mmCIF file of C-alpha atoms in Angstrom:
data_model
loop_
_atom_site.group_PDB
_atom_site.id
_atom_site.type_symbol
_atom_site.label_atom_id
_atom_site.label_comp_id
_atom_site.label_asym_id
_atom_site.label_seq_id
_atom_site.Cartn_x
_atom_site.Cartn_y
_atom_site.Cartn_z
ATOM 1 C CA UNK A 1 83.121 145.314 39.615
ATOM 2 C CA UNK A 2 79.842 146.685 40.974
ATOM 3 C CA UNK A 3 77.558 145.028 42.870
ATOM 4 C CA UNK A 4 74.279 143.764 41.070
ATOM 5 C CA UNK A 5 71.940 146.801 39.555
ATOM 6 C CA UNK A 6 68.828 147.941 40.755
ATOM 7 C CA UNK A 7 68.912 145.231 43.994
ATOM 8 C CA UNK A 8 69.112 146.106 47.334
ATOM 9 C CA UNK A 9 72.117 143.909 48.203
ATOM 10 C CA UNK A 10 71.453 143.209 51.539
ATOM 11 C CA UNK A 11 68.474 142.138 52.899
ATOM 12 C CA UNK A 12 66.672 144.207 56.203
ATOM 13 C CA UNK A 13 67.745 141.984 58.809
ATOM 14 C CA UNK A 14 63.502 141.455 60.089
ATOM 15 C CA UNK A 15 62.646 140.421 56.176
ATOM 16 C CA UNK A 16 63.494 136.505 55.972
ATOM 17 C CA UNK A 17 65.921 135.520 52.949
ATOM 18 C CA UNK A 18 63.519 131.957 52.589
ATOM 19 C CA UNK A 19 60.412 133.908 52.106
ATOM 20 C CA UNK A 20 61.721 136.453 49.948
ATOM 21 C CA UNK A 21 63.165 133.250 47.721
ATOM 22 C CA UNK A 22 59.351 131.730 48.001
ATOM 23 C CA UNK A 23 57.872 135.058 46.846
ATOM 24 C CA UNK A 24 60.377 135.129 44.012
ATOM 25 C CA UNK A 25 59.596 131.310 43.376
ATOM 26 C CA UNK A 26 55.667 131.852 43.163
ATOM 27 C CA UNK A 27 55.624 135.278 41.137
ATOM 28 C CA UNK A 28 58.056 133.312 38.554
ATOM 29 C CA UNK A 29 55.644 130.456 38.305
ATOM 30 C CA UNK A 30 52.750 132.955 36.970
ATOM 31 C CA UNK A 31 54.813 134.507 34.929
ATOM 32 C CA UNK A 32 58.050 132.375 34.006
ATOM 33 C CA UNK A 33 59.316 135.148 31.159
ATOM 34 C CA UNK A 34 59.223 138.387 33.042
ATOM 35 C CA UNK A 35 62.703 139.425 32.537
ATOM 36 C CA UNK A 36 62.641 142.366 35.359
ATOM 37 C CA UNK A 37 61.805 139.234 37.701
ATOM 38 C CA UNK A 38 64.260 136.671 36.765
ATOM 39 C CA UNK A 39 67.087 139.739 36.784
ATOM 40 C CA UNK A 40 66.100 140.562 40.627
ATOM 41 C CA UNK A 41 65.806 136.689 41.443
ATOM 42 C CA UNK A 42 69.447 136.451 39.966
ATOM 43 C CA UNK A 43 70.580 139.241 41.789
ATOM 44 C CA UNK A 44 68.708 137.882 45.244
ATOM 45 C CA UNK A 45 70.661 134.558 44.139
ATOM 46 C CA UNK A 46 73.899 135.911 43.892
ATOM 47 C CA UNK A 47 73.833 138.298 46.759
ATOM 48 C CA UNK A 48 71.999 136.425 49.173
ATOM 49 C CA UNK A 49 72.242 133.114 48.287
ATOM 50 C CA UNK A 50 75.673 133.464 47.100
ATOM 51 C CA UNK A 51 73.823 130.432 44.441
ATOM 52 C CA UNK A 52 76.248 132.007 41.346
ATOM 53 C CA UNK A 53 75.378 129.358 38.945
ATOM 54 C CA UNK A 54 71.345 130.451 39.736
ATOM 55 C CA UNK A 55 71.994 133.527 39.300
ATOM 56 C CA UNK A 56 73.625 133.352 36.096
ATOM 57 C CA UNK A 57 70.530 131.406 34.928
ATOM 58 C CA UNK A 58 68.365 133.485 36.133
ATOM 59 C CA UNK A 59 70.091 136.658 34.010
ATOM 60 C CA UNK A 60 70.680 134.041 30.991
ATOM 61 C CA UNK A 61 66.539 133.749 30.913
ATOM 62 C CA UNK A 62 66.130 137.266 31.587
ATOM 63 C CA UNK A 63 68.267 137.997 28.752
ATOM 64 C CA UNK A 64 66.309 135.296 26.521
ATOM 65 C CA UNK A 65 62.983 136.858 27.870
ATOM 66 C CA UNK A 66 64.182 140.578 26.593
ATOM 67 C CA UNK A 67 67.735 140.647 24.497
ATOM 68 C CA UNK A 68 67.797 144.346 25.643
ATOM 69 C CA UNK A 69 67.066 144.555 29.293
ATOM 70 C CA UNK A 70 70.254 146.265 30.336
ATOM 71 C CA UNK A 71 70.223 145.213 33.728
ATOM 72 C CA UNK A 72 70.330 141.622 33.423
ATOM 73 C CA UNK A 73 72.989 142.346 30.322
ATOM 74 C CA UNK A 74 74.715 144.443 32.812
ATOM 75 C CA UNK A 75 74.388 141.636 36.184
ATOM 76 C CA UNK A 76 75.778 138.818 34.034
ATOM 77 C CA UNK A 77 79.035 140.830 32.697
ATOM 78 C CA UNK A 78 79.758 141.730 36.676
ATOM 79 C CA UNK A 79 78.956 137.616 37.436
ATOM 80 C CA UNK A 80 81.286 136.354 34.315
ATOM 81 C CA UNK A 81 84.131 138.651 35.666
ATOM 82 C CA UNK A 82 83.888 138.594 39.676
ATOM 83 C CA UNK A 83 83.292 134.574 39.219
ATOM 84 C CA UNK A 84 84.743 133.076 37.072
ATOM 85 C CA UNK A 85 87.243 135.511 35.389
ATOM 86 C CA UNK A 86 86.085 135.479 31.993
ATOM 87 C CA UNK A 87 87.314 138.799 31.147
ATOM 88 C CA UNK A 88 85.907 138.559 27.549
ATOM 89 C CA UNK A 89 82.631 137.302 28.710
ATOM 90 C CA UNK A 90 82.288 140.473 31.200
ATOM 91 C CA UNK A 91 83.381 142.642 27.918
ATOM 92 C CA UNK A 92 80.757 141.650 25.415
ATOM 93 C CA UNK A 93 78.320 141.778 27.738
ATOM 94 C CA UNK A 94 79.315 145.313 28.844
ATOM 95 C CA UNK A 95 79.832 146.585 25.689
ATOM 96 C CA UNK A 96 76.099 145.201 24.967
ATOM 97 C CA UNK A 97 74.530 147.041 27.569
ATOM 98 C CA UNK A 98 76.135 149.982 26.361
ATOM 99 C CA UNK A 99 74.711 149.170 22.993
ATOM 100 C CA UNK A 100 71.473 149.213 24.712
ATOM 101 C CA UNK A 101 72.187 152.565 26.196
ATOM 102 C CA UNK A 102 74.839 154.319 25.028
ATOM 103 C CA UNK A 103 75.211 156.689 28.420
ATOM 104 C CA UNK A 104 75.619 153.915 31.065
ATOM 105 C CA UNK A 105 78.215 155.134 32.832
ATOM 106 C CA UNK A 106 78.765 152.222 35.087
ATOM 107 C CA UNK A 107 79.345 149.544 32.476
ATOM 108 C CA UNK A 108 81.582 152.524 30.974
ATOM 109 C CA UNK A 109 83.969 152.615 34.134
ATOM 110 C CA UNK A 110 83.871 148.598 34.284
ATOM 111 C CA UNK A 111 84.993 148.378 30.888
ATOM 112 C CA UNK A 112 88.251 150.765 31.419
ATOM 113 C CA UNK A 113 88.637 148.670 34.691
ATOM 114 C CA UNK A 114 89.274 145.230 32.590
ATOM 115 C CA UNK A 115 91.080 146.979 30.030
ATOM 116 C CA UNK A 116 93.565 147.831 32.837
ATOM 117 C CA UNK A 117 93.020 144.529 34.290
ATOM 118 C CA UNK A 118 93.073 142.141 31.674
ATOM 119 C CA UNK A 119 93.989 143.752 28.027
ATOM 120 C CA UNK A 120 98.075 143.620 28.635
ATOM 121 C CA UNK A 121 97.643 146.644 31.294
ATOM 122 C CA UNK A 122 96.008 148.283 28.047
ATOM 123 C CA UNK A 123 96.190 152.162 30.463
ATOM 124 C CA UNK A 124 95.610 154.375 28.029
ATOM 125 C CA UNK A 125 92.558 152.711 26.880
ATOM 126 C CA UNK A 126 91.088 152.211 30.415
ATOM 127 C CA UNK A 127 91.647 155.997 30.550
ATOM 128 C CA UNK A 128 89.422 156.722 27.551
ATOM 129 C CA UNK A 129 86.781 154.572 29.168
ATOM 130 C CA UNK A 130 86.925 156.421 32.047
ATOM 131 C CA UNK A 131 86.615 159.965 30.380
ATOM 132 C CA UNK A 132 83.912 158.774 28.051
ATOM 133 C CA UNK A 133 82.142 157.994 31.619
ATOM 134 C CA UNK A 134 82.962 161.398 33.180
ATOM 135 C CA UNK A 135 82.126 163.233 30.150
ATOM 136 C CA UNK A 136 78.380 161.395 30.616
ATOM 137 C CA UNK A 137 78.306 162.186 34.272
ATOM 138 C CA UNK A 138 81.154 164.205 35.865
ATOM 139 C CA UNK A 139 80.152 163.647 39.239
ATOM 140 C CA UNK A 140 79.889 159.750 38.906
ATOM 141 C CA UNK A 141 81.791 158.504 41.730
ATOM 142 C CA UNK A 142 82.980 154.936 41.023
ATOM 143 C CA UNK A 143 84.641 155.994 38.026
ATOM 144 C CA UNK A 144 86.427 159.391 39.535
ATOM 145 C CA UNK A 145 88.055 156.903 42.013
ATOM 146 C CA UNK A 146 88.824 154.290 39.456
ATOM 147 C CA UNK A 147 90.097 157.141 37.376
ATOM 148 C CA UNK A 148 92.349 158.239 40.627
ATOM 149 C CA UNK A 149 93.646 154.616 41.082
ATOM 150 C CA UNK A 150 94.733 154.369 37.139
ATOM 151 C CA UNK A 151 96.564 157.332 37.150
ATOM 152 C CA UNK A 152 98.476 156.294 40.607
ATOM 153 C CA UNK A 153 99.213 153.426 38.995
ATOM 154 C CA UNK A 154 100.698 155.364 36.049
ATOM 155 C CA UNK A 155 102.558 157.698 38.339
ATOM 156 C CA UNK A 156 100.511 160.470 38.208
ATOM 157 C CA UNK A 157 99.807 161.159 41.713
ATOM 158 C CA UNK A 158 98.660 165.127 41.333
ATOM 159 C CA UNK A 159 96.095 164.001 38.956
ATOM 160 C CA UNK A 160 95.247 161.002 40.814
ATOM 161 C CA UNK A 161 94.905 163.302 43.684
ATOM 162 C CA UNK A 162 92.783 165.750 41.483
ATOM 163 C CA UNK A 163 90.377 162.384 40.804
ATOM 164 C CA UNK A 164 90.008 161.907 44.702
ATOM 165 C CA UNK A 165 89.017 165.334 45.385
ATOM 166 C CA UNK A 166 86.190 165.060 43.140
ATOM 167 C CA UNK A 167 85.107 162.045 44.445
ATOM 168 C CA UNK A 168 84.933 162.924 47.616
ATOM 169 C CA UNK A 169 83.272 166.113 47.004
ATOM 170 C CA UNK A 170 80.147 163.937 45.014
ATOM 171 C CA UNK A 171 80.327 161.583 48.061
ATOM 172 C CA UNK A 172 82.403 162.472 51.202
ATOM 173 C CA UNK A 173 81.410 158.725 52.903
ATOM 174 C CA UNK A 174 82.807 156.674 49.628
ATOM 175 C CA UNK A 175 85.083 154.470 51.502
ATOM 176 C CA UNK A 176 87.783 153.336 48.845
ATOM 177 C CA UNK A 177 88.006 157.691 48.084
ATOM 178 C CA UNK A 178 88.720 157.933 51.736
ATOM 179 C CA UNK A 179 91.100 154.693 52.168
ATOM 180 C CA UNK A 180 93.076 156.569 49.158
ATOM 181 C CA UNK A 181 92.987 159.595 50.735
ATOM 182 C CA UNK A 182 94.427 158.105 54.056
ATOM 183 C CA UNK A 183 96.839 156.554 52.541
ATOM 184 C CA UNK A 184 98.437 159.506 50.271
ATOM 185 C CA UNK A 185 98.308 161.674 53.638
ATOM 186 C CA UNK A 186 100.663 158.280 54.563
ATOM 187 C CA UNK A 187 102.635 158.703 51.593
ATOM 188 C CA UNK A 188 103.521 162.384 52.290
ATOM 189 C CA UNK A 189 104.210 161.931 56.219
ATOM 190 C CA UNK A 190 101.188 163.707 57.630
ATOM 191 C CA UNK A 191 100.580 160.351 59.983
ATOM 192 C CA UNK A 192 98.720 162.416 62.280
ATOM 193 C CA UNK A 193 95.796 163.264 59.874
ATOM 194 C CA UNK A 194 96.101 160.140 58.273
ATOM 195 C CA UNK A 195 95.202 158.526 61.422
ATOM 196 C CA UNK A 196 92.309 160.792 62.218
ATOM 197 C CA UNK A 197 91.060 159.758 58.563
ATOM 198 C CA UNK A 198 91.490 156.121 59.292
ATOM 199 C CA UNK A 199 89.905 156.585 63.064
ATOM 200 C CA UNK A 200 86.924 158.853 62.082
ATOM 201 C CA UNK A 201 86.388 155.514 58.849
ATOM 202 C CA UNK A 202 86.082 153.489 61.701
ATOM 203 C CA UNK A 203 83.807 155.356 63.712
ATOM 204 C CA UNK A 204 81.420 155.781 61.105
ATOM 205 C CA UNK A 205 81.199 152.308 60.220
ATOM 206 C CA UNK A 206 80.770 151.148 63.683
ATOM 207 C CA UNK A 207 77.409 149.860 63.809
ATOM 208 C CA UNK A 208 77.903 148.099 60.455
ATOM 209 C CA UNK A 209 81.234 146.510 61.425
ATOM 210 C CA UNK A 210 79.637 145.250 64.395
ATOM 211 C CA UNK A 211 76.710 144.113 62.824
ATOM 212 C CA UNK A 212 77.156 143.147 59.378
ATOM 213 C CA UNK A 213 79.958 140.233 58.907
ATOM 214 C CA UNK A 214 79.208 141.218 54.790
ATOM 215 C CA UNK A 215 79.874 144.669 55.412
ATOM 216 C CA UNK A 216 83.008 143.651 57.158
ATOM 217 C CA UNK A 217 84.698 141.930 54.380
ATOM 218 C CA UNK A 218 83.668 145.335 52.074
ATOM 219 C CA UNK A 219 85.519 147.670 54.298
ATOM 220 C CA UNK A 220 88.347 145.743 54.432
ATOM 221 C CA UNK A 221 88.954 145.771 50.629
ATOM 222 C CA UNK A 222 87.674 149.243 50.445
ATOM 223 C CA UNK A 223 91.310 149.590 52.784
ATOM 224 C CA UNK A 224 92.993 148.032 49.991
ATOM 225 C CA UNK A 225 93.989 150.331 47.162
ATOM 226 C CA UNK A 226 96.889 151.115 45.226
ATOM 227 C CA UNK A 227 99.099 154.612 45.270
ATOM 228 C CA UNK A 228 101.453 155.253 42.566
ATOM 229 C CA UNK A 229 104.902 157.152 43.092
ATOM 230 C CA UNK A 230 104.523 158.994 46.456
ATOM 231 C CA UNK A 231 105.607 155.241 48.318
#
């Protein structure tokens, strides 16, 4: 799933994490019901803090506070999924925020993801997720490459292919679109430019690798993405 919405995830390394918290702290005691500020606290929580059962308070008040702020709908589906697995948890509270607003593409694409995930491998219905999203925004780049990955999965590798190109013409840095792309060039024996993919991914994370153990762990599961039939 996505990280949380409207939060920078990572804090500038000169801002302190413990005075951001105290800001967050004092604001809330002013004004204890302000949903926009108990959604960013959560996501601060989660992403910071890694604190997952504050930050699923924090959304749970937001949510109490305003029944339709999307974000904090939209933060506590990703939490219910990416922590605790509660596929049907993450569902009704995506398929709330899209009640909120119809053309949110993101809680679109993670909807078809946990229908492929979760709902018996339910394919075709992650599919019409997907399209629903594209047909919103055509360019939206999470779900062209979750689009790509479903129809690898289901065999389709031209199409999947097709997805990828797209992608990476909306966003030519998108690191999962590029690990796929690597790996296909793999797949079909062209090692030499598959290694100057994987060498120039490396090279333009540098500074982030080197610096940023959080990144780290991202572009290592960015590396990790599935290919359908041309293994």
């Amino acid at each position: 799933m996505r990280d949380s919405i409207y939060f920078q995830r990572r804090v500038r390394r000169n801002t302190s994490a413990h005075s951001m918290e105290a800001s967050y702290k004092k604001a809330l005691a002013r004004d204890s019901r302000n949903a926009a500020l108990l959604c960013n606290y959560g996501a601060f929580l989660q992403d910071v803090r890694q604190d997952t059962a504050g930050a699923e308070k924090m959304f749970r008040n937001a949510i109490i506070a305003n029944p339709s702020h999307m974000e904090a709908v939209y933060n506590l589906g990703n939490l219910l999924w990416d922590v605790h697995r509660d596929a049907r948890g993450a569902r009704e509270q995506f398929e709330r925020a899209l009640a909120i607003n119809p053309s949110d593409v993101s809680s679109l694409c993670n909807l078809g993801q946990l229908m492929a995930l979760t709902d018996e491998g339910n394919l075709k219905g992650a599919e019409a997720y997907y399209q629903r999203a594209l047909a919103i925004d055509a360019a939206h780049v999470p779900t062209l490459f979750e689009y790509a990955c479903l129809r690898a999965r289901m065999g389709d590798d031209a199409k999947a292919q097709g997805l990828l190109e797209r992608a990476l013409m909306a966003d030519p840095q998108h690191l999962p679109s590029l690990a796929l792309r690597a790996n296909y060039l793999v797949a079909q024996g062209k090692h030499s430019e598959a290694e100057q993919l994987y060498s120039a991914l490396m090279r333009s994370q540098e500074n982030k690798l080197e610096s940023d153990p959080d990144f780290l762990c991202d572009f290592a599961q960015s590396m990790r993405v599935p290919l359908g039939n041309a293994l």
